[in-house]
């Protein structure tokens, strides 16, 4: 008899958990085959390498540099395998940021 009383409570718990999980997944982006996935980089100061934050103190993300081949920032196609060529210009500022990473052993 005790087993029968536990089953409805267990079913309600499972239903509540799956509803919460479903709502968590609804906030995530969904992709379809071939959809473009743009690559972004954390914005950092070329002077110090420090992260740059927005007005809400959230890390600022910027598009990947523009690829010479596509004239767009780097992106990958969801579910598509293959080679992607992306030649990017290295400005003086970008060079110093890369140099900072190498000499300071800063995490990328």
Short mmCIF file of C-alpha atoms in Angstrom, two decimals:
data_model
loop_
_atom_site.label_atom_id
_atom_site.label_comp_id
_atom_site.label_asym_id
_atom_site.label_seq_id
_atom_site.Cartn_x
_atom_site.Cartn_y
_atom_site.Cartn_z
CA UNK A 1 0.00 0.00 0.00
CA UNK A 2 2.89 2.36 0.79
CA UNK A 3 4.32 1.79 -2.68
CA UNK A 4 1.09 2.98 -4.28
CA UNK A 5 1.11 6.18 -2.22
CA UNK A 6 4.68 6.99 -3.27
CA UNK A 7 4.08 6.59 -7.01
CA UNK A 8 1.90 9.73 -7.47
CA UNK A 9 4.39 11.83 -5.48
CA UNK A 10 7.27 10.47 -7.54
CA UNK A 11 5.40 11.15 -10.78
CA UNK A 12 4.72 14.75 -9.68
CA UNK A 13 8.39 15.25 -8.83
CA UNK A 14 9.52 13.91 -12.21
CA UNK A 15 7.01 16.14 -14.02
CA UNK A 16 8.16 19.24 -12.11
CA UNK A 17 11.81 18.44 -12.80
CA UNK A 18 11.25 17.92 -16.51
CA UNK A 19 9.26 21.17 -16.74
CA UNK A 20 12.16 23.06 -15.13
CA UNK A 21 14.65 21.37 -17.45
CA UNK A 22 12.48 22.19 -20.48
CA UNK A 23 12.32 25.87 -19.50
CA UNK A 24 16.11 25.94 -19.00
CA UNK A 25 16.62 24.52 -22.48
CA UNK A 26 14.17 27.00 -24.00
CA UNK A 27 16.59 29.82 -23.14
CA UNK A 28 19.39 28.16 -25.13
CA UNK A 29 19.85 28.92 -28.84
CA UNK A 30 18.71 26.19 -31.17
CA UNK A 31 20.41 25.50 -34.48
CA UNK A 32 19.36 23.71 -37.61
CA UNK A 33 21.72 21.91 -40.00
CA UNK A 34 23.95 24.41 -41.78
CA UNK A 35 22.98 27.36 -39.54
CA UNK A 36 25.78 29.89 -39.13
CA UNK A 37 27.49 29.88 -35.73
CA UNK A 38 29.45 33.13 -35.43
CA UNK A 39 32.70 33.06 -33.46
CA UNK A 40 33.20 35.81 -30.90
CA UNK A 41 36.18 36.87 -28.80
CA UNK A 42 36.41 38.37 -25.35
CA UNK A 43 37.23 42.04 -25.73
CA UNK A 44 40.53 42.88 -24.04
CA UNK A 45 42.69 45.94 -23.69
CA UNK A 46 45.75 45.88 -25.95
CA UNK A 47 47.55 47.97 -23.31
CA UNK A 48 47.09 45.62 -20.34
CA UNK A 49 45.30 42.51 -21.60
CA UNK A 50 42.52 43.12 -19.08
CA UNK A 51 38.96 42.15 -19.93
CA UNK A 52 36.73 45.00 -21.06
CA UNK A 53 33.30 45.13 -19.43
CA UNK A 54 30.07 46.79 -20.51
CA UNK A 55 28.06 49.23 -18.37
CA UNK A 56 26.47 46.28 -16.49
CA UNK A 57 29.92 44.88 -15.59
CA UNK A 58 29.43 41.94 -17.95
CA UNK A 59 32.36 40.77 -20.07
CA UNK A 60 32.18 42.34 -23.51
CA UNK A 61 32.24 40.00 -26.51
CA UNK A 62 33.21 41.17 -29.99
CA UNK A 63 33.03 39.47 -33.39
CA UNK A 64 36.07 37.55 -34.59
CA UNK A 65 38.21 39.62 -37.00
CA UNK A 66 36.95 39.73 -40.60
CA UNK A 67 38.23 36.90 -42.81
CA UNK A 68 39.80 37.95 -46.11
CA UNK A 69 38.13 35.02 -47.92
CA UNK A 70 34.53 35.85 -46.93
CA UNK A 71 34.67 39.52 -45.90
CA UNK A 72 32.81 38.42 -42.74
CA UNK A 73 33.87 37.41 -39.23
CA UNK A 74 34.66 33.70 -38.83
CA UNK A 75 31.65 31.41 -38.56
CA UNK A 76 31.03 27.68 -38.77
CA UNK A 77 28.06 25.82 -40.20
CA UNK A 78 26.21 23.74 -37.61
CA UNK A 79 26.70 20.05 -38.35
CA UNK A 80 28.95 20.70 -41.35
CA UNK A 81 32.44 19.22 -41.30
CA UNK A 82 35.26 20.47 -43.47
CA UNK A 83 38.07 22.94 -43.76
CA UNK A 84 37.54 26.65 -43.29
CA UNK A 85 40.14 29.18 -44.39
CA UNK A 86 40.18 32.51 -42.60
CA UNK A 87 43.04 34.89 -43.22
CA UNK A 88 42.89 37.85 -40.86
CA UNK A 89 44.83 41.10 -40.91
CA UNK A 90 47.09 41.69 -37.92
CA UNK A 91 46.88 45.35 -36.97
CA UNK A 92 49.48 46.99 -34.76
CA UNK A 93 47.05 46.91 -31.81
CA UNK A 94 46.13 43.25 -32.39
CA UNK A 95 49.82 42.33 -32.69
CA UNK A 96 50.51 43.90 -29.28
CA UNK A 97 47.60 41.99 -27.77
CA UNK A 98 48.99 38.71 -29.13
CA UNK A 99 52.44 39.72 -27.92
CA UNK A 100 50.99 40.38 -24.47
CA UNK A 101 49.48 36.88 -24.36
CA UNK A 102 52.80 35.29 -25.31
CA UNK A 103 55.02 37.27 -22.95
CA UNK A 104 52.62 37.40 -20.01
CA UNK A 105 51.48 33.79 -20.35
CA UNK A 106 47.92 35.10 -20.10
CA UNK A 107 45.08 32.65 -20.73
CA UNK A 108 43.34 33.13 -24.06
#
